[in-house]
RNA sequence: GGCGAUAUGGCCAAGCGGUAAGGCACGAGCCUGCAAAGCUCCGAUCCCCGGUUCAAAUCCGGGUGUCGCCUCCA
């Protein structure tokens, strides 16, 4: 497996800390609002990473956190008069439901910040003891000057005057780069007891504490891979790494992976721009699997410009897989073709090169269709192809539906019966060589976006988007 | 202002020094009563200018465009 490491800034051979095992931590969402396409893309990208490692026979431990205590959540509490719990449990459930529609598996461990407070407090106590953190009137800060490697992750040089001019000045901080580990309570908001003062955790500390709690190794590195969106590299990941380095003497992660953004009309979706395309809205229009396949089909590091037109084009590629599935659906699976499996896995082992993998898959599809055309009764071959498709389902999280149902998504039962009746009428007309009548019926159905196809197994229909 | 990424045929998109994968769209053919589906065939010298090399889309330098990070963010 080769992966692109954001810190080394190049593609490197992945060597696990412990043979045949991989520990992955992904930064999950702050749960105060609905997830948008960017969350989906990140989740799908690293879900693929996880599936590929599993397919390569690694023992995978996959952790994704929920940030469930934060300024924005508190603001929402004040706005809506809801409790913290009410808000976060609502959005966590919605996030997980939506991710499941996208066939993103739940993580093995899904820690919440509020359930990690004890560890966070311990973590900060140790940093205070080690004198790499200090207290001011409102917060406990991390002292970045104590970390000689600070900024080595994001390769940044901070110009004290220019680049931090946009940050609100705080005279109590020793250095503008220093960041809050703990914010003392101002009253009337959720807070936790701590030896250094009642309050709540800052954003960066939870990931370091969670990794230590759930995953940490003894050795140079605590985990194998830390992943997240490209916007997290600085300051979030830089700060996580610094905390852990100064607290435990270990590097947080051996490899760092960052996914590119989803843009709309070439512009990043972001909360401040207010141009977010929420998943709940996308899922009202598009099937989750179609959306997954679309978001999956561009390499995870590249920026992804979302457009409905491209989504529909991408669907056509998925349709072809489903049509092949129809052709082999009645034949029980045998074994995946080794050459096919090997070729797809080797494509994906190259830093998740999905484009290459899809090309290999398309080649398999074309080849399979050709041979089934030539020899429609070759059950042994169909069994192999069926097995290939089933294997792809586990590897990519696609082609999971019944292939007939897939083409009928969004068609109501009554409408289905109506379609079947029209098809029967058309078939009678065809038998009587009344092609005018048959074509007229076909036109009626086409007007309803129903496409007919006469096959050896009778007339089939598909809903066209 | 500082830092970084990227620029490939009509569109999406691989490529990581040896003479441009794949998908969609378009066109032609096979198949079909006709279609649809499926199969086959068909198109680019890679933003510009210099340089390194026997050899560059791929490396280096300089431009130009686009995007991002530096503030919550996947």
Coordinates of C-alpha atoms (C1' of nucleotides) in Angstrom, one line a residue:
Chain A
X1 CA 0.0 0.0 0.0
X2 CA 1.2 3.4 -0.9
X3 CA -0.3 6.5 0.5
X4 CA 0.3 10.2 0.1
X5 CA 1.6 11.6 3.4
X6 CA 0.7 15.3 3.8
X7 CA 3.7 15.9 6.1
X8 CA 6.3 14.3 3.9
X9 CA 4.4 15.7 1.0
X10 CA 4.9 12.7 -1.2
X11 CA 3.6 9.3 -1.8
X12 CA 5.3 6.7 0.5
X13 CA 5.1 3.0 1.1
X14 CA 2.8 2.3 4.0
X15 CA 4.6 0.4 6.8
X16 CA 2.3 -0.4 9.7
X17 CA 3.6 0.1 13.2
X18 CA 2.5 -3.4 14.0
X19 CA 2.5 -5.9 11.3
X20 CA -0.8 -6.5 9.5
X21 CA -2.6 -4.0 11.7
X22 CA -3.6 -0.5 11.0
X23 CA -5.1 2.1 13.3
X24 CA -6.9 5.0 11.7
X25 CA -8.3 8.0 13.3
X26 CA -10.5 10.4 11.3
X27 CA -11.7 13.8 12.5
X28 CA -15.5 13.7 12.5
X29 CA -18.0 16.5 12.6
X30 CA -18.9 19.0 15.2
X31 CA -22.5 18.1 15.7
X32 CA -24.5 21.4 15.7
X33 CA -25.8 21.4 12.2
X34 CA -26.6 19.1 9.3
X35 CA -23.8 17.4 7.4
X36 CA -23.1 18.7 3.9
X37 CA -21.5 17.1 0.8
X38 CA -18.1 17.9 2.1
X39 CA -18.6 15.7 5.1
X40 CA -19.9 13.0 2.9
X41 CA -16.9 13.1 0.6
X42 CA -14.5 12.9 3.5
X43 CA -16.4 10.1 5.1
X44 CA -16.6 8.2 1.8
X45 CA -12.9 8.7 1.0
X46 CA -11.7 7.2 4.3
X47 CA -14.4 4.6 4.3
X48 CA -12.8 3.4 1.1
X49 CA -9.4 3.5 2.8
X50 CA -10.7 1.3 5.5
X51 CA -12.3 -1.1 3.1
X52 CA -9.1 -1.4 1.0
X53 CA -7.0 -2.2 4.1
X54 CA -9.6 -4.8 5.1
X55 CA -9.5 -6.3 1.6
X56 CA -5.7 -6.4 2.0
X57 CA -6.2 -8.5 5.1
X58 CA -5.2 -5.9 7.6
X59 CA -6.7 -5.9 11.0
X60 CA -8.2 -2.4 11.0
X61 CA -9.3 -0.3 13.9
X62 CA -11.1 2.7 12.6
X63 CA -12.1 5.6 14.9
X64 CA -14.1 8.7 14.1
X65 CA -15.0 11.2 16.8
X66 CA -18.0 13.5 17.4
X67 CA -17.2 16.9 18.7
X68 CA -20.2 17.4 21.0
X69 CA -19.1 20.3 23.1
X70 CA -18.1 23.6 21.4
X71 CA -18.9 27.3 21.2
X72 CA -21.2 26.8 18.2
X73 CA -23.2 24.1 20.0
X74 CA -23.5 26.4 23.0
X75 CA -24.7 29.2 20.8
X76 CA -27.3 26.9 19.3
X77 CA -28.5 26.0 22.8
X78 CA -29.0 29.6 23.6
X79 CA -30.8 30.3 20.4
X80 CA -33.1 27.3 20.5
X81 CA -33.5 26.8 24.2
X82 CA -32.5 23.2 23.8
X83 CA -30.1 21.2 26.0
X84 CA -26.7 20.2 24.7
X85 CA -27.8 16.6 24.7
X86 CA -30.8 17.3 22.6
X87 CA -28.8 19.1 20.0
X88 CA -25.9 16.7 19.7
X89 CA -27.9 13.5 19.9
X90 CA -30.1 14.8 17.1
X91 CA -27.3 15.6 14.8
X92 CA -25.3 12.5 15.6
X93 CA -28.2 10.3 14.7
X94 CA -28.9 12.3 11.6
X95 CA -25.2 12.1 10.6
X96 CA -25.1 8.4 11.1
X97 CA -28.4 7.8 9.3
X98 CA -27.2 9.8 6.3
X99 CA -23.8 8.1 6.2
X100 CA -25.5 4.7 6.2
X101 CA -27.6 5.8 3.2
X102 CA -24.2 6.5 1.6
X103 CA -23.1 3.0 2.6
X104 CA -20.5 4.5 4.9
X105 CA -20.0 2.0 7.7
X106 CA -20.0 3.0 11.3
X107 CA -16.6 3.4 12.8
X108 CA -15.3 0.7 15.2
X109 CA -15.1 3.3 17.9
X110 CA -17.0 6.6 17.9
X111 CA -15.9 8.6 20.9
X112 CA -17.5 11.9 22.0
X113 CA -15.7 14.8 23.5
X114 CA -18.1 14.8 26.4
X115 CA -17.3 11.2 27.2
X116 CA -13.6 11.9 27.1
X117 CA -13.5 14.7 29.7
X118 CA -11.6 12.7 32.3
X119 CA -8.9 11.9 29.9
X120 CA -8.8 15.5 28.6
X121 CA -8.4 16.9 32.1
X122 CA -5.6 14.4 32.8
X123 CA -4.0 15.3 29.6
X124 CA -4.0 19.0 30.4
X125 CA -2.8 18.4 34.0
X126 CA 0.2 16.6 32.7
X127 CA 0.9 19.5 30.3
X128 CA 0.7 22.0 33.1
X129 CA 3.1 19.8 35.1
X130 CA 5.5 19.7 32.2
X131 CA 5.2 23.4 31.9
X132 CA 4.1 23.3 28.3
X133 CA 0.8 24.9 29.1
X134 CA -0.1 27.9 31.2
X135 CA -3.1 29.5 32.7
X136 CA -4.6 32.9 32.1
X137 CA -7.7 34.4 33.5
X138 CA -10.0 32.9 30.9
X139 CA -8.2 29.7 29.6
X140 CA -5.4 27.2 29.8
X141 CA -3.2 27.7 26.8
X142 CA -0.7 25.5 25.1
X143 CA 2.7 27.1 24.9
X144 CA 3.8 26.7 21.4
X145 CA 7.3 28.0 22.1
X146 CA 7.9 24.8 24.1
X147 CA 7.6 22.6 21.0
X148 CA 10.6 22.9 18.7
X149 CA 8.8 21.0 16.0
X150 CA 5.7 23.3 16.0
X151 CA 4.6 24.0 12.4
X152 CA 6.6 21.1 11.1
X153 CA 3.4 19.4 10.1
X154 CA 1.9 22.1 8.0
X155 CA 5.3 23.5 6.9
X156 CA 4.2 27.0 7.7
X157 CA 6.1 30.0 8.8
X158 CA 4.0 32.3 10.8
X159 CA 4.7 35.9 10.4
X160 CA 3.7 37.4 13.7
X161 CA 2.5 40.7 12.3
X162 CA 0.8 39.8 9.0
X163 CA -0.7 36.4 9.2
X164 CA -2.2 36.6 12.6
X165 CA -3.6 40.0 12.1
X166 CA -7.0 38.5 11.5
X167 CA -7.0 36.6 14.8
X168 CA -8.5 38.4 17.7
X169 CA -5.7 39.7 19.9
X170 CA -5.4 38.5 23.4
X171 CA -2.8 40.1 25.5
X172 CA -2.8 37.4 28.1
X173 CA -1.4 34.9 25.6
X174 CA 2.3 34.7 25.6
X175 CA 2.3 34.2 21.9
X176 CA -0.4 34.6 19.3
X177 CA 0.3 31.1 18.1
X178 CA -0.7 29.6 21.4
X179 CA -4.1 28.0 21.5
X180 CA -6.7 27.1 24.1
X181 CA -6.7 23.7 25.7
X182 CA -9.4 24.6 28.2
X183 CA -11.8 27.5 28.4
X184 CA -13.0 28.5 31.9
X185 CA -16.7 28.7 32.3
X186 CA -18.4 32.0 32.1
X187 CA -21.4 30.5 33.9
X188 CA -24.7 29.5 32.4
X189 CA -23.1 27.0 30.0
X190 CA -22.0 23.4 30.2
X191 CA -18.8 22.9 32.2
X192 CA -16.8 20.3 33.9
X193 CA -14.7 20.3 37.1
X194 CA -11.0 20.2 36.8
X195 CA -8.1 20.8 39.2
X196 CA -7.0 23.8 37.2
X197 CA -10.5 25.3 37.1
X198 CA -14.1 24.6 35.9
X199 CA -14.7 24.8 32.2
X200 CA -14.7 22.9 29.0
X201 CA -12.2 21.6 26.5
X202 CA -10.9 23.5 23.5
X203 CA -11.3 21.9 20.1
X204 CA -7.9 20.4 19.4
X205 CA -7.3 18.6 22.7
X206 CA -10.1 16.1 22.3
X207 CA -8.5 14.3 19.4
X208 CA -5.2 13.9 21.2
X209 CA -6.9 12.6 24.3
X210 CA -9.2 10.2 22.4
X211 CA -6.3 8.8 20.4
X212 CA -4.4 8.2 23.6
X213 CA -7.4 6.7 25.3
X214 CA -8.5 4.4 22.5
X215 CA -5.6 3.7 20.2
X216 CA -2.2 4.7 21.5
X217 CA 0.8 2.5 21.0
X218 CA 4.0 2.4 22.9
X219 CA 6.6 3.5 20.5
X220 CA 7.5 6.4 18.3
X221 CA 4.0 6.8 16.9
X222 CA 0.6 6.5 18.6
X223 CA -1.4 5.5 15.5
X224 CA -0.7 4.7 11.9
X225 CA -2.9 7.1 10.0
X226 CA -4.6 10.3 11.0
X227 CA -7.0 11.6 8.4
X228 CA -9.4 14.5 7.8
X229 CA -10.2 17.4 5.5
X230 CA -7.5 19.5 4.0
X231 CA -8.7 22.5 6.0
X232 CA -7.8 20.7 9.2
X233 CA -4.1 20.4 8.5
X234 CA -3.6 23.8 10.0
X235 CA -4.2 24.7 12.7
X236 CA -6.2 21.6 14.0
X237 CA -3.8 18.8 13.2
X238 CA -0.7 20.9 13.8
X239 CA -2.0 21.6 17.3
X240 CA -3.0 18.0 18.0
X241 CA 0.4 16.8 17.0
X242 CA 2.1 19.4 19.2
X243 CA 0.1 18.6 22.2
X244 CA 0.8 14.9 22.0
X245 CA 4.5 15.4 21.2
X246 CA 4.9 17.6 24.3
X247 CA 2.8 15.5 26.5
X248 CA 3.9 12.0 25.7
X249 CA 7.1 12.4 23.6
X250 CA 5.4 10.4 20.8
X251 CA 4.4 11.5 17.4
X252 CA 0.6 11.4 17.1
X253 CA 0.5 9.6 13.7
X254 CA 2.9 8.0 11.3
X255 CA 1.0 9.1 8.3
X256 CA -1.3 12.0 7.7
X257 CA -3.9 12.0 5.0
X258 CA -6.1 14.9 3.8
X259 CA -9.0 14.9 1.4
X260 CA -9.7 17.7 -1.0
X261 CA -12.8 19.9 -0.9
X262 CA -16.2 19.7 -2.5
X263 CA -16.8 22.9 -4.4
X264 CA -19.9 24.2 -6.0
X265 CA -19.4 26.3 -9.1
X266 CA -15.7 26.2 -8.3
X267 CA -16.1 27.6 -4.8
X268 CA -15.5 25.8 -1.6
X269 CA -18.6 25.0 0.4
X270 CA -18.2 26.6 3.7
X271 CA -20.3 27.6 6.7
X272 CA -19.2 31.2 6.4
X273 CA -20.0 31.4 2.7
X274 CA -23.4 29.9 3.3
X275 CA -23.2 27.9 0.1
X276 CA -23.4 24.5 1.7
X277 CA -25.3 21.7 -0.1
X278 CA -26.7 19.7 2.8
X279 CA -26.8 16.0 2.6
X280 CA -30.4 15.8 3.6
X281 CA -31.3 17.9 0.6
X282 CA -29.1 15.9 -1.8
X283 CA -30.5 12.6 -0.5
X284 CA -34.1 13.8 -1.2
X285 CA -33.1 14.1 -4.9
X286 CA -30.6 11.4 -5.4
X287 CA -30.2 7.8 -4.3
X288 CA -27.5 7.5 -1.6
X289 CA -25.6 4.9 -3.6
X290 CA -25.6 7.1 -6.7
X291 CA -24.3 9.9 -4.7
X292 CA -21.6 7.7 -3.1
X293 CA -20.5 6.5 -6.4
X294 CA -20.2 10.0 -7.8
X295 CA -18.3 11.3 -4.8
X296 CA -16.1 8.3 -4.8
X297 CA -15.2 8.5 -8.5
X298 CA -12.7 11.4 -8.2
X299 CA -9.4 10.9 -6.4
X300 CA -9.8 11.9 -2.8
X301 CA -7.0 14.5 -2.8
X302 CA -8.3 16.4 -5.7
X303 CA -10.9 19.1 -5.3
X304 CA -14.3 17.9 -6.3
X305 CA -16.6 20.3 -8.2
X306 CA -20.1 19.1 -7.6
X307 CA -22.6 19.4 -10.5
X308 CA -25.8 17.7 -11.1
X309 CA -24.9 17.1 -14.7
X310 CA -21.7 15.2 -13.7
X311 CA -23.6 13.3 -11.2
X312 CA -26.0 12.0 -13.8
X313 CA -23.1 11.1 -16.1
X314 CA -21.5 9.2 -13.2
X315 CA -24.7 7.4 -12.7
X316 CA -24.5 5.9 -16.2
X317 CA -21.3 4.2 -15.3
X318 CA -23.0 2.7 -12.2
X319 CA -26.0 1.7 -14.4
X320 CA -23.7 -0.4 -16.5
X321 CA -22.6 -2.3 -13.5
X322 CA -26.1 -2.9 -12.5
X323 CA -27.1 -4.1 -15.9
X324 CA -24.4 -6.6 -15.8
X325 CA -25.6 -7.6 -12.3
X326 CA -29.1 -8.2 -13.9
X327 CA -27.5 -10.6 -16.4
X328 CA -25.9 -12.8 -13.7
X329 CA -28.3 -12.2 -10.8
X330 CA -30.1 -15.5 -11.0
X331 CA -26.8 -17.5 -11.1
X332 CA -25.3 -18.3 -7.7
X333 CA -21.8 -16.9 -7.1
X334 CA -18.6 -18.8 -7.3
X335 CA -15.2 -17.4 -6.7
X336 CA -13.9 -13.9 -7.6
X337 CA -11.6 -14.0 -10.6
X338 CA -8.1 -13.7 -9.1
X339 CA -6.7 -11.5 -11.9
X340 CA -9.6 -9.1 -11.5
X341 CA -9.3 -8.9 -7.8
X342 CA -5.6 -8.5 -8.0
X343 CA -5.8 -5.7 -10.6
X344 CA -8.4 -3.7 -8.7
X345 CA -6.6 -4.0 -5.4
X346 CA -3.3 -3.1 -6.9
X347 CA -4.9 0.0 -8.4
X348 CA -6.4 1.0 -5.1
X349 CA -3.1 0.3 -3.2
X350 CA -1.6 3.2 -5.1
X351 CA -2.9 5.9 -2.8
X352 CA -6.5 4.9 -3.5
X353 CA -6.3 5.4 -7.2
X354 CA -10.0 5.0 -7.9
X355 CA -9.7 6.1 -11.5
X356 CA -7.4 3.3 -12.3
X357 CA -9.6 0.9 -10.4
X358 CA -12.7 2.0 -12.2
X359 CA -10.9 1.5 -15.5
X360 CA -10.1 -2.0 -14.5
X361 CA -13.7 -2.6 -13.5
X362 CA -15.0 -1.2 -16.8
X363 CA -12.7 -3.6 -18.6
X364 CA -14.1 -6.5 -16.6
X365 CA -17.6 -5.3 -17.4
X366 CA -17.0 -5.0 -21.1
X367 CA -15.3 -8.4 -21.2
X368 CA -18.1 -10.0 -19.2
X369 CA -20.8 -8.6 -21.4
X370 CA -19.0 -9.7 -24.5
X371 CA -18.7 -13.3 -23.3
X372 CA -22.2 -13.4 -22.0
X373 CA -23.4 -12.1 -25.4
X374 CA -21.5 -14.9 -27.1
X375 CA -22.5 -17.6 -24.7
X376 CA -25.7 -16.7 -22.7
X377 CA -25.9 -20.1 -21.2
X378 CA -22.5 -20.3 -19.7
X379 CA -23.5 -20.5 -16.0
X380 CA -20.0 -21.1 -14.7
X381 CA -18.9 -17.8 -16.2
X382 CA -21.9 -16.0 -14.9
X383 CA -21.1 -17.3 -11.5
X384 CA -17.6 -15.8 -11.7
X385 CA -19.0 -12.5 -12.7
X386 CA -21.6 -12.5 -10.0
X387 CA -18.8 -13.2 -7.5
X388 CA -16.8 -10.3 -8.9
X389 CA -19.7 -7.9 -8.4
X390 CA -20.4 -9.1 -4.9
X391 CA -16.7 -8.6 -4.1
X392 CA -16.9 -5.1 -5.5
X393 CA -19.9 -4.4 -3.2
X394 CA -17.8 -5.1 -0.2
X395 CA -14.8 -3.2 -1.5
X396 CA -16.5 -0.1 -2.8
X397 CA -19.9 -0.1 -1.1
X398 CA -21.7 0.0 -4.4
X399 CA -24.0 -2.3 -6.4
X400 CA -25.6 -3.4 -3.2
X401 CA -29.2 -3.2 -4.4
X402 CA -31.3 -5.8 -6.2
X403 CA -30.5 -4.8 -9.8
X404 CA -34.1 -4.7 -10.8
X405 CA -35.1 -2.5 -7.9
X406 CA -32.2 -0.2 -8.6
X407 CA -33.7 0.8 -11.9
X408 CA -37.1 1.3 -10.3
X409 CA -36.1 3.7 -7.5
X410 CA -38.7 6.4 -7.2
X411 CA -41.5 4.5 -9.0
X412 CA -44.6 3.8 -6.9
X413 CA -46.3 0.4 -6.8
X414 CA -49.4 1.6 -8.6
X415 CA -47.3 3.0 -11.3
X416 CA -45.3 -0.2 -11.6
X417 CA -48.5 -2.2 -12.2
X418 CA -49.5 0.3 -14.8
X419 CA -46.2 -0.1 -16.5
X420 CA -46.5 -3.9 -16.4
X421 CA -49.9 -3.8 -18.0
X422 CA -48.7 -1.6 -20.8
X423 CA -45.8 -3.9 -21.4
X424 CA -48.2 -6.9 -21.7
X425 CA -50.3 -5.0 -24.2
X426 CA -47.2 -4.2 -26.2
X427 CA -46.0 -7.8 -26.1
X428 CA -49.5 -8.9 -27.5
X429 CA -49.2 -6.3 -30.2
X430 CA -45.7 -7.5 -31.0
X431 CA -46.9 -11.1 -31.3
X432 CA -49.5 -9.9 -33.8
X433 CA -46.8 -8.0 -35.7
X434 CA -48.7 -4.8 -34.9
X435 CA -45.6 -2.8 -34.5
X436 CA -47.3 0.5 -34.9
X437 CA -49.3 -0.2 -31.7
X438 CA -46.2 -1.6 -29.9
X439 CA -44.2 1.5 -30.7
X440 CA -47.0 3.7 -29.6
X441 CA -47.1 2.0 -26.2
X442 CA -43.3 2.4 -26.0
X443 CA -43.7 6.1 -26.7
X444 CA -46.2 6.5 -23.9
X445 CA -43.8 4.9 -21.5
X446 CA -40.9 6.9 -22.7
X447 CA -43.0 10.0 -22.0
X448 CA -43.0 8.8 -18.4
X449 CA -39.2 8.3 -18.4
X450 CA -39.6 4.6 -18.6
X451 CA -37.2 2.9 -21.0
X452 CA -38.0 -0.5 -22.4
X453 CA -35.5 -3.2 -23.4
X454 CA -36.4 -6.4 -25.0
X455 CA -34.1 -9.2 -23.8
X456 CA -33.9 -12.9 -24.0
X457 CA -35.6 -13.0 -20.6
X458 CA -38.5 -10.9 -21.7
X459 CA -39.1 -7.1 -21.7
X460 CA -37.5 -5.2 -19.0
X461 CA -37.9 -1.6 -18.0
X462 CA -35.8 1.1 -16.3
X463 CA -36.6 4.4 -14.9
X464 CA -34.5 7.1 -16.6
X465 CA -33.4 10.1 -14.6
Chain B
rG1 C1' 0.5 40.2 2.5
rG2 C1' 2.5 34.9 3.8
rC3 C1' 2.1 29.7 2.5
rG4 C1' 0.4 25.8 -0.6
rA5 C1' -2.2 23.1 -4.5
rU6 C1' -3.6 22.7 -9.5
rA7 C1' -3.8 23.6 -15.1
rU8 C1' -4.4 16.9 -19.8
rG9 C1' -9.4 16.0 -26.1
rG10 C1' -16.6 18.8 -25.9
rC11 C1' -17.2 17.4 -20.4
rC12 C1' -15.3 14.2 -16.1
rA13 C1' -10.6 12.1 -15.2
rA14 C1' -5.7 8.7 -14.8
rG15 C1' -0.6 9.6 -15.6
rC16 C1' 5.1 10.4 -10.9
rG17 C1' 11.4 10.6 -17.2
rG18 C1' 10.6 6.6 -22.3
rU19 C1' 6.7 8.6 -27.3
rA20 C1' -1.1 10.2 -23.8
rA21 C1' -5.8 4.8 -19.2
rG22 C1' -10.9 4.9 -18.5
rG23 C1' -15.9 7.1 -18.4
rC24 C1' -19.7 10.4 -20.6
rA25 C1' -21.2 12.9 -25.0
rC26 C1' -20.5 12.6 -30.7
rG27 C1' -20.1 9.6 -35.2
rA28 C1' -19.9 4.6 -37.8
rG29 C1' -20.9 -0.7 -37.6
rC30 C1' -22.9 -5.5 -35.4
rC31 C1' -27.3 -7.0 -33.0
rU32 C1' -32.9 -5.7 -33.2
rG33 C1' -39.3 -5.7 -36.6
rC34 C1' -37.7 -0.8 -35.1
rA35 C1' -35.5 0.7 -30.6
rA36 C1' -33.1 0.3 -25.9
rA37 C1' -29.2 -2.5 -23.7
rG38 C1' -24.6 -4.8 -25.1
rC39 C1' -20.2 -5.3 -28.2
rU40 C1' -16.5 -3.2 -31.9
rC41 C1' -14.2 1.1 -34.2
rC42 C1' -13.4 6.5 -34.1
rG43 C1' -10.7 12.0 -31.4
rA44 C1' -5.9 15.3 -27.5
rU45 C1' 1.3 16.1 -27.7
rC46 C1' -0.8 17.6 -22.3
rC47 C1' -1.8 26.6 -20.0
rC48 C1' 2.7 29.8 -22.0
rC49 C1' 8.1 30.7 -22.3
rG50 C1' 12.9 29.0 -21.3
rG51 C1' 16.3 25.0 -19.3
rU52 C1' 18.2 19.8 -17.9
rU53 C1' 18.2 15.0 -20.6
rC54 C1' 19.5 10.4 -25.8
rA55 C1' 14.3 11.1 -24.1
rA56 C1' 9.5 15.5 -20.3
rA57 C1' 2.5 16.0 -19.8
rU58 C1' 5.9 14.1 -16.2
rC59 C1' 12.3 17.3 -13.5
rC60 C1' 14.1 22.7 -12.9
rG61 C1' 13.4 28.2 -13.5
rG62 C1' 10.1 32.2 -15.0
rG63 C1' 5.2 33.7 -16.3
rU64 C1' -0.4 33.3 -16.6
rG65 C1' -5.1 31.3 -14.9
rU66 C1' -8.0 28.8 -11.1
rC67 C1' -8.6 27.1 -6.2
rG68 C1' -7.4 26.6 -1.1
rC69 C1' -5.0 27.5 3.9
rC70 C1' -3.5 31.6 7.2
rU71 C1' -10.8 32.8 11.2
rC72 C1' -15.4 28.2 12.3
rC73 C1' -14.9 24.4 8.6
rA74 C1' -14.5 17.8 5.9

